[in-house]
Each structure stands twice: as structure tokens, then as C-alpha cells.
Short mmCIF file of C-alpha atoms and ligand atoms in Angstrom, two decimals:
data_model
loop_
_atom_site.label_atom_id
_atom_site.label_comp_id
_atom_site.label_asym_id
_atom_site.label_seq_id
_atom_site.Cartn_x
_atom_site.Cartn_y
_atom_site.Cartn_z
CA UNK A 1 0.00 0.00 0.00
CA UNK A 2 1.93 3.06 -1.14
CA UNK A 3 0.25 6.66 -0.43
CA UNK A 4 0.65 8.80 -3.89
CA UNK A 5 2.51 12.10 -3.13
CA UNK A 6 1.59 14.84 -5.81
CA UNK A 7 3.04 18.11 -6.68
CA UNK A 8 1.81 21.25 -6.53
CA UNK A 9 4.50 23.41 -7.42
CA UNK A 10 6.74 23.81 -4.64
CA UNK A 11 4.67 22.66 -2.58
CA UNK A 12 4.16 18.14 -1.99
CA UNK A 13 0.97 17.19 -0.59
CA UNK A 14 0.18 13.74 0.66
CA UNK A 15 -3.28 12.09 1.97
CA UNK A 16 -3.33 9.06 3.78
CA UNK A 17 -6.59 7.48 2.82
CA UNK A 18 -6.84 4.48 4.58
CA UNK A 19 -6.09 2.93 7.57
CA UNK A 20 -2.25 1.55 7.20
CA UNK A 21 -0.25 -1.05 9.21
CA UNK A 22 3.23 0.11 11.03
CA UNK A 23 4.91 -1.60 7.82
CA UNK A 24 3.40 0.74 5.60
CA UNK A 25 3.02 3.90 7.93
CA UNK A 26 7.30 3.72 8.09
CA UNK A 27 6.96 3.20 4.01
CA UNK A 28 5.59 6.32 4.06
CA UNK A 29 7.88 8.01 6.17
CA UNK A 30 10.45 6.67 3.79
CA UNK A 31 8.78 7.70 0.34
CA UNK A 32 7.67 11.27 1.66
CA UNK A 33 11.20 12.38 3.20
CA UNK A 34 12.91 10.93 0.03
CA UNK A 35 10.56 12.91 -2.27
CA UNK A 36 11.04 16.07 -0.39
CA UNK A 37 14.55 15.66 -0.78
CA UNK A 38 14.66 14.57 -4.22
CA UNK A 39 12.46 17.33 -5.38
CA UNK A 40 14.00 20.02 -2.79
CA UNK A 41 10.15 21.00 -1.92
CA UNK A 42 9.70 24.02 0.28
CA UNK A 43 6.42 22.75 1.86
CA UNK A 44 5.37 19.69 2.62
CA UNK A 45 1.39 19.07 3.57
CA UNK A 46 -0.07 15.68 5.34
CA UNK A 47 -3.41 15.34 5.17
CA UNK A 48 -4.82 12.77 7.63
CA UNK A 49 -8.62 14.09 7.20
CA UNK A 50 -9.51 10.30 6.24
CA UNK A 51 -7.63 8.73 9.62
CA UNK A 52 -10.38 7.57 11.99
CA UNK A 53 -7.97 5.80 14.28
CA UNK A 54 -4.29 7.27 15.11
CA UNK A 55 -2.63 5.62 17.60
CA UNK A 56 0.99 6.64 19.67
CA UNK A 57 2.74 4.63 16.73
CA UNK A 58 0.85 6.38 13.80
CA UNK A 59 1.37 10.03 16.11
CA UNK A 60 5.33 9.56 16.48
CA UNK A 61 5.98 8.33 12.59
CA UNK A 62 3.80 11.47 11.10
CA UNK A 63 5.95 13.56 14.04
CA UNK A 64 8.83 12.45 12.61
CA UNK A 65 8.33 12.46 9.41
CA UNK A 66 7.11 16.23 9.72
CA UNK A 67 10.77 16.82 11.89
CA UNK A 68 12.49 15.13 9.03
CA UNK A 69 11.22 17.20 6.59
CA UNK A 70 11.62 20.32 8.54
CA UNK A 71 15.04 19.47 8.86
CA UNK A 72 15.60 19.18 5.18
CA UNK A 73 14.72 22.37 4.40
CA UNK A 74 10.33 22.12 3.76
CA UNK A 75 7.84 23.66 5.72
CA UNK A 76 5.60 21.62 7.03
CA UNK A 77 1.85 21.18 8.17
CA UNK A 78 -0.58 18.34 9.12
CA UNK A 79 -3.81 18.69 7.97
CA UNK A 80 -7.55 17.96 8.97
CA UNK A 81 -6.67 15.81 12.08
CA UNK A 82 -10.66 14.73 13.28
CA UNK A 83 -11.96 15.76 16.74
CA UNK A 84 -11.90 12.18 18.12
CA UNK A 85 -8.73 11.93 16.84
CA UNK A 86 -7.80 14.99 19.01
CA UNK A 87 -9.16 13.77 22.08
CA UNK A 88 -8.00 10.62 21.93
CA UNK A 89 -4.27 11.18 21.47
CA UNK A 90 -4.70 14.34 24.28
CA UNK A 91 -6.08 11.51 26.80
CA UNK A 92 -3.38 9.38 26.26
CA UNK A 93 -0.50 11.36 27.03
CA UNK A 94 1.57 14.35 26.93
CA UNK A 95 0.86 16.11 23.21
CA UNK A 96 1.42 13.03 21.22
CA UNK A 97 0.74 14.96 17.81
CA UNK A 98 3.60 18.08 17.86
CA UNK A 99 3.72 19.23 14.44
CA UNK A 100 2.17 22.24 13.27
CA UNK A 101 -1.74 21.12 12.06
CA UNK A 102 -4.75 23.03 10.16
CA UNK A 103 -8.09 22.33 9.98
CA UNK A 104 -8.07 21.31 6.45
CA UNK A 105 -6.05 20.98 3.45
CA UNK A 106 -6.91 24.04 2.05
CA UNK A 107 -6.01 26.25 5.01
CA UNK A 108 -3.17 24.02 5.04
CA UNK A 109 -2.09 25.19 1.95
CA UNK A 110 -2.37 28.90 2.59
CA UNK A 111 -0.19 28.63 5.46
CA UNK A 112 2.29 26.78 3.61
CA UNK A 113 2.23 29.51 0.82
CA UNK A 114 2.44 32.19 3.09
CA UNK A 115 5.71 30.76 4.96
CA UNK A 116 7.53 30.07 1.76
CA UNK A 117 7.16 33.22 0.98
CA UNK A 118 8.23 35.30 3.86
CA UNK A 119 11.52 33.15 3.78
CA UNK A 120 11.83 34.18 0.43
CA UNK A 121 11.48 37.71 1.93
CA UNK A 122 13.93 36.81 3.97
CA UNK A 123 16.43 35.50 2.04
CA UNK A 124 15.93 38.25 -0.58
CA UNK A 125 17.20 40.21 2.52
CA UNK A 126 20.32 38.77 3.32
CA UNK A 127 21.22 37.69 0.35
CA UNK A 128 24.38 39.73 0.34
CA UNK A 129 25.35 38.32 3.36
CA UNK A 130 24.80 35.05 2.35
CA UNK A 131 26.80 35.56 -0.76
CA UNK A 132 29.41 36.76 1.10
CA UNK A 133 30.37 33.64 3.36
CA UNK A 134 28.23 30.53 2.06
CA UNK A 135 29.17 27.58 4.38
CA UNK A 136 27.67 24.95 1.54
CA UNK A 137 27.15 25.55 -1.97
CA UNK A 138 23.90 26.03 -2.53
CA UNK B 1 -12.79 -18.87 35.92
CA UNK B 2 -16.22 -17.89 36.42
CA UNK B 3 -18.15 -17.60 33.10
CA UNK B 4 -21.63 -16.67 34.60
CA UNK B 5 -19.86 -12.66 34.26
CA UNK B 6 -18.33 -12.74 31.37
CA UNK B 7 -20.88 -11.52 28.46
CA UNK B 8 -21.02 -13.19 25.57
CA UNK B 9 -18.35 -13.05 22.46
CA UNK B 10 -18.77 -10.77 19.78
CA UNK B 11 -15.47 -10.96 18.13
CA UNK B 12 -12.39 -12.59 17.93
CA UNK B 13 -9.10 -12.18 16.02
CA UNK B 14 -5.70 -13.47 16.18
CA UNK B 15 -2.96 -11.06 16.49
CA UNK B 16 0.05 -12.59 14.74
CA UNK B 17 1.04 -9.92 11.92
CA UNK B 18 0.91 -6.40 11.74
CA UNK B 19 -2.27 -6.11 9.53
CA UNK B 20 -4.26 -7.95 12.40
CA UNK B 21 -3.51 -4.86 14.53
CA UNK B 22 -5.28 -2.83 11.26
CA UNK B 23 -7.87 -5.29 11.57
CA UNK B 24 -8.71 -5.52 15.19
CA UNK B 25 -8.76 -1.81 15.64
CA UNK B 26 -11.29 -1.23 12.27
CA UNK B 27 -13.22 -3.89 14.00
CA UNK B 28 -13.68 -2.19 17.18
CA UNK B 29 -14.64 0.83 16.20
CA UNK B 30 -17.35 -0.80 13.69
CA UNK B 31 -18.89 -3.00 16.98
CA UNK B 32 -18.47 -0.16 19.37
CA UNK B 33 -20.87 2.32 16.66
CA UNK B 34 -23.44 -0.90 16.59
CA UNK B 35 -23.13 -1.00 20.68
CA UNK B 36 -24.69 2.54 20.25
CA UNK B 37 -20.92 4.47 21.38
CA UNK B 38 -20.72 7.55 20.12
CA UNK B 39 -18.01 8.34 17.62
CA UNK B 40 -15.63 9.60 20.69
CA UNK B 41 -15.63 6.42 22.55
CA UNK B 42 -15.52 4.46 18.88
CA UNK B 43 -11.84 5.95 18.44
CA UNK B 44 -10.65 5.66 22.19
CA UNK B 45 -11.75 1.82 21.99
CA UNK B 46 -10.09 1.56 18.90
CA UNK B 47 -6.90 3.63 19.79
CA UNK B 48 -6.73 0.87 23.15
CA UNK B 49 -7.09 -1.87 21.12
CA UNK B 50 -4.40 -0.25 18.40
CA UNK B 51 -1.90 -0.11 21.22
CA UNK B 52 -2.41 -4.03 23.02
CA UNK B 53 -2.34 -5.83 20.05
CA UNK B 54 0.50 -4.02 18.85
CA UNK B 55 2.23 -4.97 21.70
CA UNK B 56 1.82 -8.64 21.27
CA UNK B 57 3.06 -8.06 17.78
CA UNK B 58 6.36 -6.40 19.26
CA UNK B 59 6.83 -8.40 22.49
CA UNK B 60 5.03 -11.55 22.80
CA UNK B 61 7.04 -13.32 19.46
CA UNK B 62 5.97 -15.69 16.67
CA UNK B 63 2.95 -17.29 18.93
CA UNK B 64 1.04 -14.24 18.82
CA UNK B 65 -2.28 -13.82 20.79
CA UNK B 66 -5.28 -13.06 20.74
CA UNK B 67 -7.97 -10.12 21.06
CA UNK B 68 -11.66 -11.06 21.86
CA UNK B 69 -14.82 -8.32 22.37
CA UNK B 70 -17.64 -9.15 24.99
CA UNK B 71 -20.60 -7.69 25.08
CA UNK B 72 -21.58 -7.35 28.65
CA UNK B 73 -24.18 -4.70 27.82
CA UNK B 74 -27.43 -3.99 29.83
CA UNK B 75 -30.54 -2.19 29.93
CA UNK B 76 -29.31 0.71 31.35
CA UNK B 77 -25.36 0.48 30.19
CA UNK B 78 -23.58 -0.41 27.54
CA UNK B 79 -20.28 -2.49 28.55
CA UNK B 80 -17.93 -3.68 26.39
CA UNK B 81 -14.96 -5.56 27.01
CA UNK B 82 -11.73 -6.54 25.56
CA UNK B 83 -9.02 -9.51 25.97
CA UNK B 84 -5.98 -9.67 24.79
CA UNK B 85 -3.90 -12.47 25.75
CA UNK B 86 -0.37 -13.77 24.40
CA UNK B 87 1.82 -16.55 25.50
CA UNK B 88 5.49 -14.66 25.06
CA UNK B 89 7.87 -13.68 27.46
CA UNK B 90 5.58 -11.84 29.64
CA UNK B 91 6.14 -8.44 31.35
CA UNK B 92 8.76 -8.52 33.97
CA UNK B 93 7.44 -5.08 35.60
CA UNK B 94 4.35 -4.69 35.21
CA UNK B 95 4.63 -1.67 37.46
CA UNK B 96 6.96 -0.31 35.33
CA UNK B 97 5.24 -1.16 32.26
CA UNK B 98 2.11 1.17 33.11
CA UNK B 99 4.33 4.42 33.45
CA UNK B 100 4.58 6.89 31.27
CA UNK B 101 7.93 6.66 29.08
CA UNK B 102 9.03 3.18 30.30
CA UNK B 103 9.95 1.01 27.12
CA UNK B 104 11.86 -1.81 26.41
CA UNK B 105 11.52 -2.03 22.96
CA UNK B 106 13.06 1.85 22.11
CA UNK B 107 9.33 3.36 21.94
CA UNK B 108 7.61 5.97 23.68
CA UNK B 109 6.33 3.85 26.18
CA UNK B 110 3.01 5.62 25.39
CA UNK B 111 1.17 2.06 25.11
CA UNK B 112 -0.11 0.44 27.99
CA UNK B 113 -0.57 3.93 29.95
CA UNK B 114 -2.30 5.13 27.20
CA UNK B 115 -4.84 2.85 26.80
CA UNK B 116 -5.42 2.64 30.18
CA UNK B 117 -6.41 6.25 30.13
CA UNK B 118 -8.92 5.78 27.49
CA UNK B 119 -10.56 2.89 29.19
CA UNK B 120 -13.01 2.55 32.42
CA UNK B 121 -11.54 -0.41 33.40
CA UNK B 122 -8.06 -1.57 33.03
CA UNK B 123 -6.24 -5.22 34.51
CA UNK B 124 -2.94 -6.77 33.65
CA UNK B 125 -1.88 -10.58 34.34
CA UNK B 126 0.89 -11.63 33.11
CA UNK B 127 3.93 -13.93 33.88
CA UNK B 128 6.51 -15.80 31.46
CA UNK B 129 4.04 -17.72 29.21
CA UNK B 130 1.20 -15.75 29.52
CA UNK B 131 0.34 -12.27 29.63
CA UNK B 132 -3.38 -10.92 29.54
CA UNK B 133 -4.73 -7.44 29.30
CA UNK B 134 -8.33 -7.01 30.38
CA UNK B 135 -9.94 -3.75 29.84
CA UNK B 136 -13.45 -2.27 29.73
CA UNK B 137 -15.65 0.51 28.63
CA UNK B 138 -18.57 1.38 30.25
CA UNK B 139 -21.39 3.76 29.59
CA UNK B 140 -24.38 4.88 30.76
CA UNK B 141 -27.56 3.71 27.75
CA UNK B 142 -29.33 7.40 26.91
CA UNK B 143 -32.83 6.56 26.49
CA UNK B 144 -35.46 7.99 24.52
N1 LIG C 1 2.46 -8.31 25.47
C1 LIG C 1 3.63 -7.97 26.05
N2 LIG C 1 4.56 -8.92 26.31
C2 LIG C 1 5.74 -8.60 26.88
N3 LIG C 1 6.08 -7.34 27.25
C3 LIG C 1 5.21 -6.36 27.02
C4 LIG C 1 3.94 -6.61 26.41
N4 LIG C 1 3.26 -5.43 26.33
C5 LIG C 1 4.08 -4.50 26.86
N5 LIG C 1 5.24 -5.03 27.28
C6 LIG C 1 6.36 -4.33 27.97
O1 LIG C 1 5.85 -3.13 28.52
C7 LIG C 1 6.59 -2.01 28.01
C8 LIG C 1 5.67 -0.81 27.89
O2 LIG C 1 4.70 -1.02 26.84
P1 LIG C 1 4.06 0.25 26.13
O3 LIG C 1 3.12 -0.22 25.09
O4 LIG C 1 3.53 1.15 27.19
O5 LIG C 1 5.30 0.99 25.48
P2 LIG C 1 6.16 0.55 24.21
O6 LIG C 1 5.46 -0.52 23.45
O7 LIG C 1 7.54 0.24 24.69
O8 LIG C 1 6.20 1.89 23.37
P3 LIG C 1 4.99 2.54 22.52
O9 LIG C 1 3.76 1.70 22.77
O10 LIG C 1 4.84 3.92 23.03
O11 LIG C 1 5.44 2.49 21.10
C9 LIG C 1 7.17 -2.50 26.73
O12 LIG C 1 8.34 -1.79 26.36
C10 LIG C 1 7.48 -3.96 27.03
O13 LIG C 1 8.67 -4.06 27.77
MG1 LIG C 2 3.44 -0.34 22.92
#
């Protein structure tokens, strides 16, 4: 069971449909991180609207894989995470979901939009600094 | 054993590969909706069940185990409890086990405190050979 990641520009967007076992949840992990790398995305959205059931397992690998990203160089966001959903993983133990979440794909989207561009803004900035001393070659 | 308290079976699986977790957990959520739970209590059952069985799959070895629903449901509440049972290596702790963080396996340790949270009722038994999680949910009917 492989979740399809698509492209929206800069931006990689990926909806877990279906319920998935541990195998395929760290498949996914796998398959997202190496597409954000591969295609040097600067946002990265998960949308878990469809996920009835996440458990502690399910919470740390979408963590993770949200961290991972992050630390690649993407924005990230988890999307449409359902009230039960909430509750349940709240219940259970210290904030078991830490990544940054909207209500829905869409908003998602906007927020991912709106961070890519203010670190363009940023970058635009210091770019003469950065040119300057660059400690990789990007 | 006394059987005279024990509700009847509604379901039973076998929890020997990973997609039985996926399976038991889909399953409880779909019995707990026809028990009349609301969505809420649907997804902490299934959550619980999510995190036991996965446990067998990670601790107990190539035996497996096994996760069985009662019904023990009345007029005026709606009861349902779970089994799971696994003839591994058992919990050495079991103390230990039910804290927050404690893992031997490198996870969170997230499990077994977890589900107890989400559940009314929570019991572990378990030595070398056998270990057996017992836990219940229990609601009050809303009638009319
Ligand atoms: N069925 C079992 N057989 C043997 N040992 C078990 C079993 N279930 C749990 N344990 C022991 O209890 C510990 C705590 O379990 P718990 O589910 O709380 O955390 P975990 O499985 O280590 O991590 P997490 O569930 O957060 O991924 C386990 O690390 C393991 O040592
Ligand atoms: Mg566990």
C-alpha cells in the first residue's frame, strides 16, 4: 500500500486514505522524506482528514516524518486531524501529535504559501550576506 | 474462571502480523458504533485496542495472541470488554510497564498507559508464558 505524493509546485501534498499497518506507515515516512529531498520542496502538507484511528505509533511516525522534513529544508503542516482523533491522542499522554496542524487541506495550503514566501522575503534580505560567506554551496 | 460474568463473544481475532492490529482496531470501532458508542468512545476503543495488540506483535514473538470483544451490555449500560492475551515472554514489571515513558523495545512507552487512560476499566496478568490485558468501557444507555 503506497500513499501517492503529488506536486503542486513547490509545494508536496500527501493524503493518507486508509487505515495503514506500522509496515506501511514507516513506508511512508520513507517515500515522503525521500521525495522532499529529491524534489528540494519548500512545503510539505499531510493530510490525515480520512484517519479515523491514530494511535501513539501512527502520532510519532507522522511527528517524525514532519521533523524530518523540517530538517531538510520544507515547511511543514498536518492537515484535517478529526476531533476524536484529538481527544483521543490528548487523553493518552503528553501532546502526542507536535507538528504544526490546520483544519483542512486548504487552510493548510495557505499557510504553507504564506511561509515560503516570507523566507523568500527573507532571504531576498540577506542575500548579500549570504553571498558573502556561504558555508555549503547552494 | 467464572463464566456466569463474562458476556457473551462478539469478536475474535488473532494477532500474529501487523495487519491484524489494522484489523482488530477497524473492528472495534465498527462493533463499538453498533453497541450505540458515540463516535468519541468508537476511536478511544479503537486507539486501546491499536496499542495491546501491537504490543503482542512487538513483544510476545511468533505465537502471537489473541484479542476477543464481549458484550456485557445492559438495559441501562452499555459495557464492552476486551481480551488480549499472548503466551510470550511476559512483562517482567508490570509496574513499570504502566508508566509513562518506560519502554523496552526503544518506543515511547506511550502504550499500555495510554490505553489505560482511554478505558473505564483496566487489569494486567501476566507472567513468562502468559500475559493478559483485560480492559473495559462502560457507559451509561441514553434513552429515549
Ligand atoms: N504483550 C507484552 N509482552 C511482553 N512485554 C510487554 C507486552 N506489552 C508491553 N510489554 C512491555 O511493557 C513495556 C511498555 O509497553 P508500552 O506499550 O507502554 O510501550 P512501548 O510498546 O515500549 O512503546 P509505545 O507503545 O509507546 O510504542 C514495553 O516496552 C514492554 O517491555
Ligand atoms: Mg506499545
Amino acid at each position: 500500500m503506497r500513499i501517492p505524493i503529488l506536486r503542486l509546485g513547490n509545494i508536496l501534498l500527501t493524503s493518507i486514505q486508509v487505515d495503514l499497518t506500522d509496515e506501511d506507515v514507516m513506508l511512508f515516512q520513507n517515500d515522503v522524506v525521500n521525495e522532499v529531498s529529491r524534489t528540494e520542496a519548500m512545503g510539505l502538507a499531510i493530510d490525515i482528514t480520512a484517519l479515523e484511528i491514530v494511535d501513539s505509533f501512527m502520532a510519532r511516525v507522522i511527528n517524525d516524518t514532519a521533523n524530518m522534513a523540517r530538517l531538510l529544508g520544507a515547511e511543514v503542516v498536518v492537515c484535517g486531524i478529526q476531533p476524536t482523533v484529538a481527544m483521543t491522542l490528548v487523553e493518552m499522554g503528553r501532546g502526542l501529535l507536535g507538528a504544526q496542524s490546520t483544519f483542512n487541506l486548504e487552510q493548510g495550503l495557505i499557510v504553507l504559501r504564506q511561509r515560503i514566501v516570507q523566507r523568500a522575503d527573507l532571504w531576498a534580505f540577506d542575500d548579500d550576506e549570504r553571498s558573502r560567506d556561504r558555508p555549503f554551496n547552494f | 474462571m467464572s463464566e456466569a460474568v463474562t458476556g457473551h463473544s462478539i469478536f475474535s481475532i488473532e494477532i500474529t502480523d501487523p495487519s491484524d492490529v489494522v484489523s482488530a482496531r477497524s473492528k472495534a470501532r465498527e462493533i463499538a458504533a453498533g453497541l450505540g458508542l458515540g463516535s468519541a468512545d468508537q476511536t478511544r476503543l479503537a486507539t486501546a485496542i491499536s496499542e495491546i495488540t501491537r504490543n503482542v506483535i512487538q513483544y510476545a514473538g511468533p505465537g502471537g495472541g489473541v484479542c476477543r470483544l464481549f458484550d456485557e451490555s445492559d438495559n441501562e449500560w452499555i459495557r464492552i470488554r476486551i481480551e488480549v492475551e499472548d503466551w510470550g515472554i511476559g512483562i517482567t514489571d508490570v509496574v513499570a510497564a504502566l508508566r509513562d515513558g518506560y519502554s523496552t523495545g526503544g518506543g515511547l512507552g506511550a502504550g499500555l498507559p495510554g490505553a489505560r487512560r482511554l478505558m473505564d476499566q483496566f487489569d494486567i496478568q501476566s507472567h513468562p508464558g502468559c500475559t493478559k490485558v483485560e480492559m473495559s468501557m462502560i457507559r451509561r444507555r441514553h434513552h429515549g
